[in-house]
């Protein structure tokens, strides 16, 4: 991480993240079982380059230094290189594409993205074996393509990290996956995202549902491994978790509350009046009965409503005090 900070002139570790996440469109070439979109489209519905540039310029004028592009599959946007060049021209130092990696398996495409200004590629990798990953994303051969994408991007000197969506198919792999990332792929940047119970998760993804209680022992084991090996998280790496589930790791959780978190909100609003990613998360969440007695009751958004409908409220116990010590601290808090 320190090498990337120096190489790409990112703000020093410890700087609060000021970034904008732009959804460039809905087209996608995968069929992830956990996708929050009920029917991702194979093509189309791309936001025009001009509109994206206007959002980038607005965020930049408000001090954003990180531009993150997601979709659908951002790499499929017909003007993706032009968009990356515009972000670089506007002065964003940290330019990230969130991708399923399928396009980056093509070395020429990866080189084009690097030349256009991308410096971090965040690739979805949901298992350490091909069968589980391919099944999760609904594309045969996706795992080997994701590994090739990692190889291509690493060879180009890009920073590479991974997103792992926690589901029933893979939650037991969390410790082994973390080890695989660090020891086999030599990558130390990853995010564990607990899937929201919406979109495809409500239909064919039903078999993917897992409770927090089942997943937490494996998550703790993975984080303990990081602690033992001195692997420092790069950013807040836990998405869609609540502090009461694992208070000692609440400093690694994104998108759980306003107020205290708002001061260093990881995502700026793309447009005036438009909900930021953090706010989008808040709209899916609901307070439980326990929340009324919790120390975070004023700032926590609560729990994914869809999750509560599947598993109920019993796992969420109010916190009497805020945690004061954290075993892992991210480079960018
Ligand atoms: S407010 Fe509710 S969901 Fe949030 S940490 Fe407290 S008990 Fe958990």
Short mmCIF file of C-alpha atoms in Angstrom, two decimals, residues 39-331:
data_model
loop_
_atom_site.label_atom_id
_atom_site.label_comp_id
_atom_site.label_asym_id
_atom_site.label_seq_id
_atom_site.Cartn_x
_atom_site.Cartn_y
_atom_site.Cartn_z
CA UNK A 39 -32.37 -8.24 -13.80
CA UNK A 40 -28.96 -6.87 -14.78
CA UNK A 41 -28.91 -6.03 -18.45
CA UNK A 42 -26.42 -7.31 -20.96
CA UNK A 43 -26.03 -3.89 -22.55
CA UNK A 44 -27.26 -0.38 -22.61
CA UNK A 45 -28.43 2.23 -20.14
CA UNK A 46 -24.99 3.84 -19.99
CA UNK A 47 -24.72 7.29 -18.51
CA UNK A 48 -23.30 9.71 -21.06
CA UNK A 49 -19.64 10.73 -20.75
CA UNK A 50 -20.57 14.41 -20.43
CA UNK A 51 -22.87 13.76 -17.50
CA UNK A 52 -20.24 11.68 -15.72
CA UNK A 53 -17.63 14.39 -16.31
CA UNK A 54 -19.93 17.00 -14.79
CA UNK A 55 -20.30 14.84 -11.66
CA UNK A 56 -16.56 14.33 -11.49
CA UNK A 57 -15.88 18.06 -11.80
CA UNK A 58 -18.41 18.81 -9.06
CA UNK A 59 -16.88 16.26 -6.70
CA UNK A 60 -13.38 17.51 -7.46
CA UNK A 61 -14.38 21.08 -6.67
CA UNK A 62 -15.53 19.79 -3.27
CA UNK A 63 -12.15 18.26 -2.54
CA UNK A 64 -12.58 14.67 -3.71
CA UNK A 65 -9.31 12.93 -4.59
CA UNK A 66 -10.70 9.44 -5.20
CA UNK A 67 -12.89 8.65 -8.21
CA UNK A 68 -14.42 5.19 -8.21
CA UNK A 69 -16.37 3.78 -11.15
CA UNK A 70 -18.87 0.97 -10.77
CA UNK A 71 -21.98 -0.37 -12.52
CA UNK A 72 -23.29 -2.86 -13.68
CA UNK A 73 -19.86 -3.57 -15.05
CA UNK A 74 -18.03 -0.25 -15.42
CA UNK A 75 -15.40 -1.71 -17.76
CA UNK A 76 -18.11 -2.26 -20.40
CA UNK A 77 -18.97 1.43 -20.69
CA UNK A 78 -18.25 2.36 -24.33
CA UNK A 79 -16.41 5.51 -23.20
CA UNK A 80 -14.62 4.06 -20.19
CA UNK A 81 -11.12 5.13 -21.30
CA UNK A 82 -12.39 8.63 -22.05
CA UNK A 83 -13.98 8.75 -18.58
CA UNK A 84 -10.72 7.65 -16.94
CA UNK A 85 -8.75 10.25 -18.89
CA UNK A 86 -11.20 12.94 -17.77
CA UNK A 87 -10.79 11.91 -14.12
CA UNK A 88 -7.01 12.10 -14.46
CA UNK A 89 -7.24 15.48 -16.20
CA UNK A 90 -9.44 16.83 -13.41
CA UNK A 91 -6.71 15.96 -10.92
CA UNK A 92 -8.05 12.86 -9.16
CA UNK A 93 -5.01 11.03 -7.83
CA UNK A 94 -6.81 7.78 -6.92
CA UNK A 95 -8.77 6.42 -9.88
CA UNK A 96 -10.44 3.11 -9.25
CA UNK A 97 -12.56 0.72 -11.31
CA UNK A 98 -14.75 -1.77 -9.49
CA UNK A 99 -15.02 -4.73 -11.85
CA UNK A 100 -15.85 -8.40 -12.20
CA UNK A 101 -12.48 -8.70 -13.94
CA UNK A 102 -13.76 -10.32 -17.12
CA UNK A 103 -12.60 -7.51 -19.41
CA UNK A 104 -9.31 -7.08 -17.58
CA UNK A 105 -8.42 -10.67 -18.47
CA UNK A 106 -7.64 -9.15 -21.86
CA UNK A 107 -4.14 -7.68 -21.48
CA UNK A 108 -4.74 -5.06 -24.14
CA UNK A 109 -7.82 -3.75 -22.35
CA UNK A 110 -5.98 -3.68 -19.02
CA UNK A 111 -3.11 -1.74 -20.61
CA UNK A 112 -5.60 0.71 -22.13
CA UNK A 113 -7.19 1.36 -18.74
CA UNK A 114 -3.79 1.90 -17.13
CA UNK A 115 -2.73 4.27 -19.91
CA UNK A 116 -6.00 6.20 -19.53
CA UNK A 117 -5.30 6.84 -15.85
CA UNK A 118 -6.76 4.01 -13.75
CA UNK A 119 -4.47 3.13 -10.87
CA UNK A 120 -6.54 0.77 -8.74
CA UNK A 121 -8.55 -2.18 -10.02
CA UNK A 122 -10.91 -3.70 -7.49
CA UNK A 123 -11.83 -7.16 -8.75
CA UNK A 124 -14.71 -9.26 -7.51
CA UNK A 125 -13.40 -12.56 -6.23
CA UNK A 126 -15.85 -14.57 -4.18
CA UNK A 127 -13.94 -17.77 -3.47
CA UNK A 128 -10.56 -19.37 -3.64
CA UNK A 129 -11.82 -22.07 -5.99
CA UNK A 130 -13.22 -21.91 -9.49
CA UNK A 131 -16.41 -23.91 -8.87
CA UNK A 132 -17.68 -21.62 -6.08
CA UNK A 133 -16.69 -18.36 -7.77
CA UNK A 134 -18.09 -19.34 -11.19
CA UNK A 135 -21.35 -20.49 -9.64
CA UNK A 136 -21.63 -17.26 -7.64
CA UNK A 137 -21.14 -14.97 -10.64
CA UNK A 138 -22.97 -17.20 -13.12
CA UNK A 139 -20.15 -17.33 -15.67
CA UNK A 140 -18.14 -20.44 -16.45
CA UNK A 141 -14.42 -19.62 -16.51
CA UNK A 142 -14.86 -16.40 -14.51
CA UNK A 143 -12.43 -17.48 -11.77
CA UNK A 144 -9.54 -18.11 -14.16
CA UNK A 145 -10.32 -14.83 -15.93
CA UNK A 146 -10.32 -12.96 -12.62
CA UNK A 147 -6.91 -14.47 -11.80
CA UNK A 148 -5.64 -13.50 -15.24
CA UNK A 149 -7.01 -9.99 -14.69
CA UNK A 150 -5.10 -9.78 -11.39
CA UNK A 151 -1.95 -10.96 -13.15
CA UNK A 152 -2.37 -8.48 -16.02
CA UNK A 153 -3.06 -5.51 -13.76
CA UNK A 154 -0.26 -6.38 -11.33
CA UNK A 155 2.19 -6.70 -14.24
CA UNK A 156 1.15 -3.22 -15.38
CA UNK A 157 2.02 -1.86 -11.94
CA UNK A 158 -1.60 -1.13 -11.01
CA UNK A 159 -2.78 -1.49 -7.44
CA UNK A 160 -5.09 -4.52 -7.25
CA UNK A 161 -7.58 -5.34 -4.55
CA UNK A 162 -10.64 -7.58 -4.26
CA UNK A 163 -14.28 -7.53 -3.23
CA UNK A 164 -15.67 -10.69 -1.64
CA UNK A 165 -19.46 -10.93 -1.26
CA UNK A 166 -20.19 -13.11 1.76
CA UNK A 167 -22.89 -15.72 1.06
CA UNK A 168 -23.85 -19.21 2.18
CA UNK A 169 -21.69 -20.61 -0.62
CA UNK A 170 -18.44 -19.09 0.61
CA UNK A 171 -18.59 -17.84 4.21
CA UNK A 172 -16.62 -20.79 5.54
CA UNK A 173 -13.84 -19.85 3.13
CA UNK A 174 -13.21 -16.44 4.68
CA UNK A 175 -10.02 -17.44 6.58
CA UNK A 176 -8.65 -19.55 3.71
CA UNK A 177 -9.54 -16.85 1.17
CA UNK A 178 -7.68 -14.22 3.20
CA UNK A 179 -4.63 -16.46 3.33
CA UNK A 180 -4.93 -17.19 -0.39
CA UNK A 181 -5.03 -13.47 -1.16
CA UNK A 182 -2.03 -12.64 1.00
CA UNK A 183 0.16 -15.67 0.39
CA UNK A 184 -0.68 -16.88 -3.12
CA UNK A 185 -1.80 -13.69 -4.86
CA UNK A 186 0.34 -11.34 -2.73
CA UNK A 187 -2.59 -8.93 -2.37
CA UNK A 188 -3.43 -7.21 0.88
CA UNK A 189 -6.43 -5.09 -0.12
CA UNK A 190 -9.83 -6.72 0.19
CA UNK A 191 -13.36 -5.92 1.29
CA UNK A 192 -15.86 -8.35 2.75
CA UNK A 193 -19.39 -7.36 1.83
CA UNK A 194 -22.38 -8.98 3.47
CA UNK A 195 -24.97 -9.23 0.71
CA UNK A 196 -28.09 -7.10 0.89
CA UNK A 197 -31.32 -9.06 0.77
CA UNK A 198 -32.76 -7.48 -2.34
CA UNK A 199 -32.69 -7.94 -6.11
CA UNK A 200 -31.61 -11.44 -7.11
CA UNK A 201 -31.02 -12.38 -3.43
CA UNK A 202 -34.78 -12.31 -3.05
CA UNK A 203 -35.32 -14.65 -5.97
CA UNK A 204 -32.86 -17.29 -7.17
CA UNK A 205 -30.32 -16.19 -4.58
CA UNK A 206 -32.39 -17.57 -1.71
CA UNK A 207 -30.03 -20.49 -1.38
CA UNK A 208 -27.23 -17.97 -0.74
CA UNK A 209 -28.67 -16.61 2.46
CA UNK A 210 -26.55 -16.97 5.54
CA UNK A 211 -26.98 -15.44 8.97
CA UNK A 212 -24.45 -13.08 10.53
CA UNK A 213 -24.12 -15.49 13.47
CA UNK A 214 -23.02 -18.28 11.16
CA UNK A 215 -20.55 -16.09 9.25
CA UNK A 216 -19.00 -14.14 12.14
CA UNK A 217 -16.72 -16.86 13.57
CA UNK A 218 -15.14 -17.25 10.12
CA UNK A 219 -14.85 -13.50 9.65
CA UNK A 220 -13.16 -13.16 13.04
CA UNK A 221 -10.73 -15.91 12.13
CA UNK A 222 -9.86 -14.12 8.88
CA UNK A 223 -9.31 -10.81 10.69
CA UNK A 224 -7.23 -12.53 13.39
CA UNK A 225 -5.04 -13.93 10.64
CA UNK A 226 -4.52 -10.41 9.29
CA UNK A 227 -3.64 -9.21 12.77
CA UNK A 228 -1.16 -12.02 13.32
CA UNK A 229 0.51 -11.50 9.94
CA UNK A 230 0.63 -7.72 10.31
CA UNK A 231 -1.66 -7.17 7.30
CA UNK A 232 -3.14 -3.72 7.72
CA UNK A 233 -6.55 -3.12 6.09
CA UNK A 234 -6.29 -0.52 3.37
CA UNK A 235 -9.71 1.05 3.90
CA UNK A 236 -12.86 0.26 5.84
CA UNK A 237 -13.16 -3.29 4.61
CA UNK A 238 -16.46 -4.54 6.08
CA UNK A 239 -19.62 -3.55 4.29
CA UNK A 240 -23.19 -4.08 5.56
CA UNK A 241 -22.23 -5.08 9.11
CA UNK A 242 -23.39 -3.35 12.29
CA UNK A 243 -21.17 -2.43 15.27
CA UNK A 244 -23.17 -4.60 17.69
CA UNK A 245 -22.19 -7.71 15.71
CA UNK A 246 -18.45 -7.23 16.23
CA UNK A 247 -17.73 -4.01 18.17
CA UNK A 248 -13.97 -4.58 18.12
CA UNK A 249 -14.03 -4.30 14.33
CA UNK A 250 -16.55 -1.48 14.03
CA UNK A 251 -13.77 0.88 12.89
CA UNK A 252 -13.49 -1.29 9.76
CA UNK A 253 -17.19 -1.04 8.95
CA UNK A 254 -18.46 1.33 6.31
CA UNK A 255 -22.03 2.42 5.61
CA UNK A 256 -23.49 1.84 9.07
CA UNK A 257 -24.25 5.27 10.43
CA UNK A 258 -24.47 9.00 10.09
CA UNK A 259 -23.35 11.64 12.55
CA UNK A 260 -19.89 10.51 13.67
CA UNK A 261 -19.24 8.82 10.36
CA UNK A 262 -20.51 11.75 8.34
CA UNK A 263 -17.47 13.80 9.29
CA UNK A 264 -15.32 11.52 7.20
CA UNK A 265 -17.98 10.10 4.92
CA UNK A 266 -16.21 7.90 2.38
CA UNK A 267 -18.42 8.99 -0.47
CA UNK A 268 -19.35 12.51 -1.45
CA UNK A 269 -22.68 13.17 -3.06
CA UNK A 270 -22.24 12.95 -6.79
CA UNK A 271 -24.86 15.59 -7.49
CA UNK A 272 -26.64 18.09 -5.33
CA UNK A 273 -29.70 16.41 -3.92
CA UNK A 274 -28.69 12.94 -5.05
CA UNK A 275 -28.34 10.32 -2.37
CA UNK A 276 -24.73 9.34 -1.73
CA UNK A 277 -23.84 5.66 -1.57
CA UNK A 278 -23.91 5.88 2.22
CA UNK A 279 -27.42 7.29 2.14
CA UNK A 280 -28.49 4.62 -0.34
CA UNK A 281 -27.46 2.06 2.25
CA UNK A 282 -29.40 3.88 4.97
CA UNK A 283 -32.61 3.70 2.97
CA UNK A 284 -32.43 -0.12 2.97
CA UNK A 285 -32.00 -0.36 6.73
CA UNK A 286 -34.34 -0.50 9.68
CA UNK A 287 -33.91 -0.11 13.42
CA UNK A 288 -34.61 -3.13 15.64
CA UNK A 289 -36.22 -3.04 19.08
CA UNK A 290 -32.77 -3.40 20.64
CA UNK A 291 -31.52 -0.27 18.91
CA UNK A 292 -33.46 1.95 21.32
CA UNK A 293 -31.10 0.94 24.15
CA UNK A 294 -27.89 1.09 22.13
CA UNK A 295 -25.16 3.68 22.51
CA UNK A 296 -25.24 4.12 18.72
CA UNK A 297 -29.02 4.56 18.53
CA UNK A 298 -28.76 8.13 17.23
CA UNK A 299 -26.34 7.45 14.42
CA UNK A 300 -26.69 3.80 13.38
CA UNK A 301 -28.97 3.13 10.43
CA UNK A 302 -29.91 -0.30 11.79
CA UNK A 303 -30.08 -3.54 9.84
CA UNK A 304 -30.89 -4.46 6.24
CA UNK A 305 -34.64 -4.73 6.15
CA UNK A 306 -34.56 -7.77 3.85
CA UNK A 307 -32.21 -9.54 6.28
CA UNK A 308 -34.55 -8.89 9.19
CA UNK A 309 -37.41 -10.39 7.23
CA UNK A 310 -35.38 -13.57 6.69
CA UNK A 311 -33.64 -13.98 10.03
CA UNK A 312 -35.43 -11.76 12.56
CA UNK A 313 -33.92 -9.40 15.16
CA UNK A 314 -32.48 -11.71 17.80
CA UNK A 315 -28.81 -11.38 16.75
CA UNK A 316 -28.71 -7.64 17.37
CA UNK A 317 -27.95 -6.74 21.00
CA UNK A 318 -27.59 -3.13 22.15
CA UNK A 319 -24.13 -1.85 22.97
CA UNK A 320 -23.75 -0.18 26.37
CA UNK A 321 -20.45 1.52 25.55
CA UNK A 322 -18.53 2.40 22.44
CA UNK A 323 -15.44 0.28 21.86
CA UNK A 324 -12.24 2.10 22.77
CA UNK A 325 -9.60 -0.16 21.24
CA UNK A 326 -9.36 -1.75 17.82
CA UNK A 327 -6.96 -4.54 16.87
CA UNK A 328 -6.82 -3.49 13.20
CA UNK A 329 -6.60 0.06 11.88
CA UNK A 330 -7.03 0.88 8.19
CA UNK A 331 -4.52 2.97 6.23
#
